[in-house]
């Protein structure tokens, strides 16, 4: 049995009375591309934020690179973060910095790389995500949504991280651009040999980028399987979700 | 009976939320101040913030102190002439400007200009996940965003107030010698003879505290803003309101420390 690079055991997280993650268990092996699917408000983004240490869990354990996040110092956490890349749902590019400064931010500030070298790497990453080097001096507000997503992807992989998290990578993009992003994710993840964890409710995207898919419902993983098994499963929750049926075990809660 | 319970519950909730805010502000202040002294220090960010807080606030603070110095000369002349004490105009304008009006009005103007802008900028970074992105790129937001702003506030406001002192006193001089026909040489002599260094120093110390308050409130309200555009708007408003109230109350305390009997 493979040693998981990311492991969540009995993770619970609540906001006030509302339980978001309820004894969540999840394992991701090195080099694997795992996608978590699930409806809105099921705890997908919270899972990612807990993994990044942006939210503190109520109970359970999260281990990354065999280190328990709750038992390590802030400096050790930062060392782990240096091996992780993150693509945010809304890109989260720094609007006060231009494109190449955004991409090279982790190299210059995190890895203390010299500016000239970091700029060369940033432009190389820009080409890898299919953008022209001419936009290196543009600011994020001058780019389209799709271009911003690509720049954010270039920033996420600039440090050649061992783990990459993708938060809704195709949300808000047209189908063609969504496919372009899916292909980029596949190519880049394979190229740098990273472990990838994506969260999405875009089934087509999930099938394209995943080796394994897990479904999150009411704070628990209710199904895990190979990407190719997704449509063959008998799990009623998964079936309802992937075919978008309004009737089934998943109840849409309307306040 | 149930109404009494509701009332007690509301009071309890208010007290708990008050403690939460005080605790959060204390933690934020501690983290931000600590990071001023711990490397890495982002020199470029500090210089940029000094430019924003200092140089770009110069017109606002300069105009405010100019008109205040002018109006103060008119007011003091009118009051002093009732006692045939027109010669005190120069001294009262100088002491009023350096001890009180330049630091307080300068602080309030900077709270309106800089505090609101900082809250809006950091608030937008919060709601668009840019602060989370900083963290994931191994960069401490307190070191990268808060510490440079606090340093800029603490160092630049005394400079602005010192310039405001000179402009305000010059405004009083201009009105007194041109409109009120006071003697120029006597006016300058009265100003320099009676003004003591403690008057200027107390104003500059106040300015440093006000600079800290303005930038802290801007950063704090921005950092904890939530809920999109409305949340960012509220953060900017709260930064100005809380900054202004804290400036006025701190002014009383610092004045009492320097000049209290």
Coordinates of C-alpha atoms in Angstrom, one line a residue:
Chain A
X1 CA 0.0 0.0 0.0
X2 CA 1.3 3.4 -1.0
X3 CA 2.2 6.0 1.6
X4 CA -0.3 9.0 1.3
X5 CA 1.3 12.4 0.9
X6 CA -1.9 14.0 2.2
X7 CA -4.0 12.4 4.8
X8 CA -7.1 13.7 6.6
X9 CA -8.4 11.6 9.5
X10 CA -11.6 12.3 11.3
X11 CA -11.4 16.0 10.5
X12 CA -14.3 18.0 11.9
X13 CA -14.9 21.7 11.3
X14 CA -17.9 23.8 12.4
X15 CA -18.8 27.4 12.1
X16 CA -21.0 28.1 15.1
X17 CA -23.7 25.5 15.2
X18 CA -23.2 24.5 11.6
X19 CA -21.0 21.5 11.1
X20 CA -19.2 21.8 7.7
X21 CA -16.8 18.8 7.9
X22 CA -18.0 15.8 9.8
X23 CA -15.3 13.3 10.6
X24 CA -13.8 13.6 7.1
X25 CA -11.3 10.9 6.0
X26 CA -9.3 11.3 2.8
X27 CA -6.0 10.1 1.5
X28 CA -4.0 11.2 -1.6
X29 CA -1.0 9.3 -2.8
X30 CA 2.1 10.8 -4.3
X31 CA 1.8 11.7 -7.9
X32 CA -2.0 11.2 -7.9
X33 CA -4.6 13.6 -9.2
X34 CA -7.5 13.6 -6.9
X35 CA -10.7 15.6 -7.5
X36 CA -13.3 16.2 -4.9
X37 CA -16.8 16.8 -6.3
X38 CA -19.8 18.0 -4.4
X39 CA -22.6 20.6 -4.4
X40 CA -22.3 24.1 -3.2
X41 CA -21.9 24.4 0.6
X42 CA -20.8 20.8 1.1
X43 CA -17.4 21.8 2.5
X44 CA -15.1 21.5 -0.5
X45 CA -13.5 25.0 -0.1
X46 CA -13.3 24.5 3.7
X47 CA -11.4 21.3 3.1
X48 CA -8.8 23.1 1.0
X49 CA -8.5 26.0 3.5
X50 CA -8.0 23.5 6.3
X51 CA -5.3 21.8 4.3
X52 CA -3.5 25.1 3.7
X53 CA -3.8 26.0 7.4
X54 CA -6.0 29.0 6.6
X55 CA -8.7 27.5 8.8
X56 CA -8.0 25.6 12.1
X57 CA -9.8 22.3 12.4
X58 CA -11.9 21.5 15.5
X59 CA -10.7 17.9 15.8
X60 CA -9.0 15.2 13.8
X61 CA -5.6 15.2 12.1
X62 CA -4.2 16.6 8.8
X63 CA -0.8 15.3 7.8
X64 CA 1.1 16.5 4.7
X65 CA 4.5 15.0 3.9
X66 CA 4.0 12.9 7.1
X67 CA 3.9 16.1 9.2
X68 CA 0.9 16.7 11.4
X69 CA -0.2 20.3 10.7
X70 CA -1.3 20.8 14.3
X71 CA 2.0 19.8 15.8
X72 CA 4.4 21.8 13.8
X73 CA 5.7 25.4 14.3
X74 CA 4.8 28.3 12.0
X75 CA 8.2 28.2 10.4
X76 CA 7.8 24.5 9.6
X77 CA 4.3 25.3 8.2
X78 CA 5.9 27.9 5.9
X79 CA 8.5 25.3 4.8
X80 CA 5.6 23.0 3.8
X81 CA 3.8 25.8 2.1
X82 CA 6.9 26.4 -0.1
X83 CA 6.3 22.9 -1.6
X84 CA 2.6 23.7 -2.3
X85 CA 1.0 25.6 -5.1
X86 CA -2.5 26.9 -5.1
X87 CA -4.9 28.1 -7.8
X88 CA -7.7 30.2 -6.3
X89 CA -11.2 30.2 -7.7
X90 CA -11.1 33.9 -8.4
X91 CA -7.4 33.8 -9.4
X92 CA -6.5 36.1 -6.5
X93 CA -3.8 37.8 -8.5
X94 CA -2.2 40.8 -6.7
X95 CA -3.6 43.8 -8.5
X96 CA -0.8 46.1 -7.4
X97 CA 1.7 43.9 -9.2
X98 CA 2.1 43.2 -12.9
X99 CA 1.9 39.7 -14.4
X100 CA 5.6 38.7 -14.1
X101 CA 5.8 40.0 -10.5
X102 CA 2.7 38.0 -9.7
X103 CA 4.1 34.8 -11.2
X104 CA 7.5 35.2 -9.6
X105 CA 6.2 36.3 -6.2
X106 CA 6.8 32.9 -4.5
X107 CA 10.2 32.7 -6.0
X108 CA 11.4 36.1 -4.9
X109 CA 9.6 36.4 -1.5
X110 CA 9.4 32.8 -0.5
X111 CA 12.6 31.3 -2.0
X112 CA 14.7 34.5 -2.0
X113 CA 15.6 34.1 -5.7
X114 CA 17.2 37.0 -7.5
X115 CA 14.8 39.2 -9.5
X116 CA 16.3 38.7 -12.9
X117 CA 16.3 34.9 -12.6
X118 CA 12.8 34.9 -11.2
X119 CA 11.6 37.0 -14.1
X120 CA 13.1 34.6 -16.6
X121 CA 11.3 31.7 -14.9
X122 CA 8.0 33.7 -14.8
X123 CA 8.2 34.3 -18.5
X124 CA 8.9 30.7 -19.2
X125 CA 5.8 29.7 -17.1
X126 CA 3.8 32.3 -19.0
X127 CA 4.7 30.6 -22.2
X128 CA 3.9 27.2 -20.7
X129 CA 0.3 28.3 -20.0
X130 CA -0.1 29.6 -23.5
X131 CA 0.3 33.3 -23.0
X132 CA 2.7 35.6 -24.8
X133 CA 5.7 37.1 -23.0
X134 CA 4.5 40.6 -24.1
X135 CA 1.8 40.6 -21.4
X136 CA 4.5 40.2 -18.7
X137 CA 4.3 43.9 -17.8
X138 CA 0.5 44.1 -17.9
X139 CA -1.6 44.4 -14.8
X140 CA -4.3 41.8 -13.9
X141 CA -7.1 44.3 -14.5
X142 CA -6.0 44.6 -18.1
X143 CA -6.5 40.8 -18.7
X144 CA -9.6 38.8 -19.5
X145 CA -10.9 36.2 -17.0
X146 CA -9.4 33.3 -18.9
X147 CA -6.0 35.1 -19.1
X148 CA -6.1 35.8 -15.4
X149 CA -6.8 32.2 -14.7
X150 CA -3.8 31.2 -16.8
X151 CA -1.6 33.7 -15.0
X152 CA -2.8 32.3 -11.7
X153 CA -2.0 28.8 -12.9
X154 CA 1.5 30.0 -13.9
X155 CA 1.9 31.5 -10.4
X156 CA 0.7 28.3 -8.8
X157 CA 3.3 26.2 -10.6
X158 CA 6.1 28.7 -10.7
X159 CA 8.0 27.2 -7.8
X160 CA 7.6 23.6 -9.2
X161 CA 5.6 22.5 -6.2
X162 CA 5.2 18.9 -5.1
X163 CA 1.5 19.4 -4.3
X164 CA -0.9 21.7 -6.2
X165 CA -4.4 22.6 -5.0
X166 CA -6.9 23.7 -7.6
X167 CA -10.1 25.5 -6.3
X168 CA -12.8 25.4 -8.9
X169 CA -10.3 25.8 -11.8
X170 CA -12.9 26.1 -14.6
X171 CA -15.7 28.1 -12.8
X172 CA -16.8 31.1 -14.8
X173 CA -15.0 30.1 -18.0
X174 CA -16.6 29.3 -21.3
X175 CA -16.4 25.5 -22.3
X176 CA -13.5 26.0 -24.7
X177 CA -11.4 28.0 -22.2
X178 CA -12.4 25.5 -19.5
X179 CA -11.0 22.7 -21.7
X180 CA -7.8 24.7 -22.3
X181 CA -7.4 25.1 -18.5
X182 CA -8.0 21.3 -18.0
X183 CA -5.4 20.4 -20.6
X184 CA -2.9 22.9 -19.0
X185 CA -3.5 21.4 -15.6
X186 CA -3.0 17.9 -17.0
X187 CA 0.2 18.8 -18.9
X188 CA 1.8 20.9 -16.1
X189 CA 0.9 18.4 -13.3
X190 CA 2.5 15.6 -15.4
X191 CA 5.5 17.7 -16.4
X192 CA 6.5 18.6 -12.9
X193 CA 5.3 15.3 -11.4
X194 CA 3.2 16.9 -8.8
X195 CA 0.4 15.5 -6.6
X196 CA -2.8 17.4 -7.4
X197 CA -6.0 18.0 -5.4
X198 CA -8.8 19.8 -7.1
X199 CA -12.3 20.7 -6.0
X200 CA -15.0 21.3 -8.5
X201 CA -18.6 20.8 -9.3
X202 CA -17.8 20.7 -13.0
X203 CA -18.1 17.0 -13.8
X204 CA -16.6 17.3 -17.3
X205 CA -13.5 19.0 -15.8
X206 CA -13.3 16.4 -13.0
X207 CA -13.3 13.5 -15.5
X208 CA -10.6 15.2 -17.5
X209 CA -8.1 16.0 -14.7
X210 CA -8.7 13.2 -12.2
X211 CA -7.1 9.9 -11.6
X212 CA -9.4 9.4 -8.7
X213 CA -12.7 11.2 -7.7
X214 CA -14.2 11.5 -4.3
X215 CA -17.7 12.9 -3.6
X216 CA -18.2 15.1 -0.6
X217 CA -21.7 15.3 0.9
X218 CA -22.7 16.9 4.2
X219 CA -19.0 17.1 5.3
X220 CA -18.2 13.4 4.6
X221 CA -16.6 11.5 1.7
X222 CA -19.4 9.3 0.5
X223 CA -17.8 7.8 -2.6
X224 CA -14.3 7.4 -3.9
X225 CA -13.3 5.7 -7.1
X226 CA -11.4 5.9 -10.3
X227 CA -12.3 8.6 -12.8
X228 CA -13.4 5.9 -15.3
X229 CA -15.7 4.3 -12.7
X230 CA -17.7 7.5 -12.1
X231 CA -20.5 6.9 -14.6
X232 CA -20.7 3.1 -13.7
X233 CA -21.2 3.5 -10.0
X234 CA -24.5 2.5 -8.4
X235 CA -24.1 5.2 -5.7
X236 CA -27.4 7.1 -5.7
X237 CA -25.8 10.3 -4.5
X238 CA -23.1 10.3 -7.2
X239 CA -25.6 9.4 -9.9
X240 CA -28.0 12.3 -8.9
X241 CA -25.1 14.7 -8.8
X242 CA -23.4 13.9 -12.1
X243 CA -26.6 13.8 -14.0
X244 CA -28.0 16.9 -12.2
X245 CA -31.3 15.2 -11.2
X246 CA -33.6 17.3 -9.0
X247 CA -35.0 14.2 -7.4
X248 CA -32.9 11.8 -5.3
X249 CA -31.2 11.4 -1.9
X250 CA -29.6 14.9 -2.1
X251 CA -32.0 17.4 -0.9
X252 CA -31.5 21.0 -2.0
X253 CA -32.0 23.1 1.1
X254 CA -33.8 26.3 0.5
X255 CA -33.9 28.6 3.5
Chain B
X1 CA -40.0 36.5 32.7
X2 CA -39.1 35.6 29.1
X3 CA -38.6 39.2 28.3
X4 CA -36.1 39.5 31.1
X5 CA -34.3 36.5 29.8
X6 CA -34.2 38.0 26.3
X7 CA -32.8 41.2 27.7
X8 CA -30.1 39.4 29.8
X9 CA -29.3 37.3 26.7
X10 CA -28.8 40.4 24.6
X11 CA -26.6 42.0 27.2
X12 CA -24.6 38.8 27.4
X13 CA -24.2 38.7 23.7
X14 CA -23.1 42.3 23.6
X15 CA -20.5 41.8 26.3
X16 CA -19.1 38.6 24.6
X17 CA -18.9 40.4 21.2
X18 CA -17.1 43.3 22.9
X19 CA -14.5 41.0 24.4
X20 CA -14.1 39.3 21.0
X21 CA -13.4 42.6 19.3
X22 CA -11.0 43.8 22.1
X23 CA -9.2 40.4 22.0
X24 CA -9.0 40.4 18.2
X25 CA -7.7 44.0 18.1
X26 CA -5.1 43.2 20.8
X27 CA -3.9 40.2 18.9
X28 CA -3.8 42.1 15.6
X29 CA -1.9 45.0 17.2
X30 CA 0.6 42.6 18.9
X31 CA 1.2 40.7 15.7
X32 CA 1.6 43.8 13.6
X33 CA 3.9 45.6 16.0
X34 CA 6.0 42.5 16.5
X35 CA 6.5 42.1 12.8
X36 CA 7.9 45.6 12.5
X37 CA 11.1 44.4 14.2
X38 CA 11.3 40.9 12.7
X39 CA 13.0 40.2 9.4
X40 CA 12.3 39.9 6.5
X41 CA 11.7 43.7 6.3
X42 CA 10.2 44.8 3.0
X43 CA 12.0 48.1 2.4
X44 CA 10.4 48.7 -1.0
X45 CA 6.9 48.4 0.6
X46 CA 7.9 50.7 3.5
X47 CA 9.1 53.4 1.0
X48 CA 6.0 53.1 -1.1
X49 CA 3.8 53.5 2.0
X50 CA 5.8 56.4 3.2
X51 CA 5.3 58.1 -0.2
X52 CA 1.5 57.4 0.1
X53 CA 1.1 58.5 3.7
X54 CA 3.6 61.3 3.7
X55 CA 4.0 62.9 0.3
X56 CA 0.5 62.4 -1.1
X57 CA -1.1 63.7 2.1
X58 CA 0.9 66.9 2.0
X59 CA -1.6 69.0 0.0
X60 CA -4.5 68.0 2.3
X61 CA -2.6 68.6 5.6
X62 CA -0.9 71.8 4.2
X63 CA -4.2 73.4 3.1
X64 CA -5.9 72.4 6.4
X65 CA -3.2 73.9 8.6
X66 CA -2.9 77.0 6.3
X67 CA -6.6 77.9 6.6
X68 CA -6.7 76.9 10.3
X69 CA -3.7 79.2 11.1
X70 CA -5.4 82.0 9.3
X71 CA -8.7 81.6 10.9
X72 CA -7.1 81.2 14.3
X73 CA -5.2 84.5 13.9
X74 CA -8.5 86.3 13.1
X75 CA -10.3 84.7 16.1
X76 CA -7.5 85.4 18.6
X77 CA -7.0 88.9 17.4
X78 CA -10.8 89.6 17.9
X79 CA -10.8 88.1 21.4
X80 CA -7.4 89.6 22.5
X81 CA -8.4 93.1 21.3
X82 CA -11.1 93.2 23.9
X83 CA -8.3 93.2 26.5
X84 CA -5.9 95.3 24.5
X85 CA -3.7 92.2 24.3
X86 CA -3.2 92.1 20.5
X87 CA 0.5 91.3 21.0
X88 CA -0.4 87.8 22.3
X89 CA -1.8 86.8 18.8
X90 CA 1.5 85.5 17.6
X91 CA 2.2 83.4 20.6
X92 CA -1.3 81.9 20.9
X93 CA -1.5 81.1 17.2
X94 CA 1.9 79.3 17.4
X95 CA 1.1 77.4 20.6
X96 CA -2.4 76.5 19.3
X97 CA -1.0 75.2 16.1
X98 CA 2.0 73.2 17.3
X99 CA 0.4 71.7 20.4
X100 CA -3.1 71.0 19.3
X101 CA -4.5 72.0 15.9
X102 CA -1.8 70.7 13.5
X103 CA -1.5 67.3 15.1
X104 CA -5.2 66.8 15.6
X105 CA -6.5 68.2 12.3
X106 CA -3.6 66.6 10.5
X107 CA -4.3 63.3 12.1
X108 CA -8.0 63.5 11.3
X109 CA -7.4 64.5 7.7
X110 CA -4.9 61.6 7.3
X111 CA -7.5 59.3 8.9
X112 CA -10.0 60.3 6.2
X113 CA -7.5 60.0 3.3
X114 CA -5.1 57.2 4.3
X115 CA -7.1 55.2 6.9
X116 CA -10.1 54.7 4.5
X117 CA -7.8 53.9 1.5
X118 CA -5.8 51.3 3.6
X119 CA -9.0 49.7 4.8
X120 CA -10.5 49.5 1.3
X121 CA -7.3 48.2 -0.2
X122 CA -6.7 45.5 2.4
X123 CA -10.4 44.7 2.6
X124 CA -10.5 44.1 -1.2
X125 CA -7.4 41.9 -0.9
X126 CA -9.3 40.0 1.9
X127 CA -12.5 39.4 0.0
X128 CA -10.7 38.5 -3.3
X129 CA -8.5 36.0 -1.4
X130 CA -5.3 37.9 -2.1
X131 CA -4.4 37.7 1.5
X132 CA -4.9 33.9 1.5
X133 CA -2.7 33.9 -1.7
X134 CA 0.0 35.8 0.2
X135 CA -0.1 33.2 2.9
X136 CA 0.1 30.3 0.4
X137 CA 3.1 31.9 -1.2
X138 CA 5.0 31.7 2.2
X139 CA 4.6 35.4 2.8
X140 CA 3.3 36.7 6.2
X141 CA 0.6 39.3 5.5
X142 CA 1.5 41.0 8.8
X143 CA 5.1 41.5 7.7
X144 CA 4.2 42.3 4.0
X145 CA 1.1 44.5 4.4
X146 CA 0.7 45.7 8.0
X147 CA 4.2 46.4 9.2
X148 CA 5.2 48.8 6.3
X149 CA 1.9 50.7 6.7
X150 CA 2.4 51.1 10.5
X151 CA 6.1 52.3 10.0
X152 CA 4.9 54.8 7.4
X153 CA 2.2 56.1 9.7
X154 CA 4.4 56.5 12.7
X155 CA 7.2 58.2 10.8
X156 CA 5.4 60.3 8.3
X157 CA 2.7 61.9 10.4
X158 CA 5.3 63.8 12.6
X159 CA 6.9 65.1 9.3
X160 CA 3.5 66.2 8.0
X161 CA 2.7 67.9 11.3
X162 CA 6.0 69.7 11.4
X163 CA 5.4 71.0 7.9
X164 CA 1.8 71.8 9.0
X165 CA 3.1 73.7 12.0
X166 CA 5.2 75.9 9.7
X167 CA 2.4 76.4 7.2
X168 CA -0.2 77.2 10.0
X169 CA 2.1 79.7 11.7
X170 CA 2.9 81.3 8.3
X171 CA -0.9 81.5 7.6
X172 CA -1.4 83.3 11.0
X173 CA 1.6 85.6 10.2
X174 CA 0.2 86.5 6.8
X175 CA -3.3 87.4 8.1
X176 CA -1.9 89.2 11.2
X177 CA 0.6 91.3 9.3
X178 CA -1.4 92.1 6.1
X179 CA -5.1 92.1 7.2
X180 CA -4.7 93.0 10.9
X181 CA -1.7 95.3 10.4
X182 CA 0.4 93.9 13.2
X183 CA 4.1 94.6 13.0
X184 CA 6.0 91.8 11.2
X185 CA 9.2 91.9 13.3
X186 CA 7.3 92.0 16.6
X187 CA 5.1 89.1 15.4
X188 CA 8.1 86.9 14.6
X189 CA 9.8 87.9 17.9
X190 CA 6.7 87.1 19.9
X191 CA 6.5 83.7 18.2
X192 CA 10.1 82.7 18.7
X193 CA 10.5 84.1 22.2
X194 CA 7.6 82.4 23.8
X195 CA 7.4 79.1 21.9
X196 CA 9.3 76.3 23.7
X197 CA 10.7 73.1 22.3
X198 CA 8.3 71.0 24.5
X199 CA 5.4 72.6 22.6
X200 CA 6.7 71.3 19.3
X201 CA 7.9 68.0 20.7
X202 CA 4.5 67.3 22.3
X203 CA 2.8 67.9 19.0
X204 CA 5.2 65.6 17.2
X205 CA 4.8 62.8 19.8
X206 CA 1.0 63.2 19.4
X207 CA 1.5 62.9 15.6
X208 CA 3.4 59.7 15.9
X209 CA 0.7 58.2 18.0
X210 CA -2.0 59.4 15.7
X211 CA -0.1 57.9 12.7
X212 CA 0.0 54.6 14.5
X213 CA -3.8 54.8 15.3
X214 CA -4.8 55.8 11.7
X215 CA -2.8 53.0 10.0
X216 CA -3.7 50.4 12.7
X217 CA -7.4 51.1 12.3
X218 CA -7.1 51.1 8.5
X219 CA -5.3 47.7 8.5
X220 CA -7.4 46.1 11.2
X221 CA -10.8 47.0 9.6
X222 CA -9.6 46.0 6.2
X223 CA -8.1 42.7 7.4
X224 CA -11.3 41.6 9.1
X225 CA -13.7 42.8 6.4
X226 CA -16.0 40.3 4.8
X227 CA -19.0 40.1 2.5
X228 CA -17.8 41.7 -0.7
X229 CA -18.3 45.4 -1.7
X230 CA -20.6 46.2 1.2
X231 CA -18.1 44.7 3.6
X232 CA -15.2 46.7 2.1
X233 CA -17.3 49.9 2.3
X234 CA -18.1 49.3 6.0
X235 CA -14.4 48.6 6.7
X236 CA -13.5 52.0 5.2
X237 CA -16.2 53.8 7.2
X238 CA -15.2 52.0 10.4
X239 CA -11.5 52.8 9.8
X240 CA -12.3 56.5 9.6
X241 CA -14.8 56.6 12.5
X242 CA -12.8 54.5 14.9
X243 CA -9.5 56.2 13.9
X244 CA -11.0 59.7 14.4
X245 CA -12.5 58.8 17.8
X246 CA -9.3 57.2 19.0
X247 CA -7.3 60.3 17.8
X248 CA -9.5 62.6 19.8
X249 CA -9.4 60.5 23.0
X250 CA -5.6 59.8 22.7
X251 CA -5.1 63.6 22.2
X252 CA -6.7 64.2 25.6
X253 CA -4.6 61.6 27.3
X254 CA -1.3 62.7 25.7
X255 CA -2.1 66.4 26.5
X256 CA -2.7 65.4 30.1
X257 CA 0.6 63.5 30.3
X258 CA 2.6 66.4 28.8
X259 CA 0.8 69.4 30.4
X260 CA -1.5 68.1 33.1
X261 CA -1.1 69.8 36.4

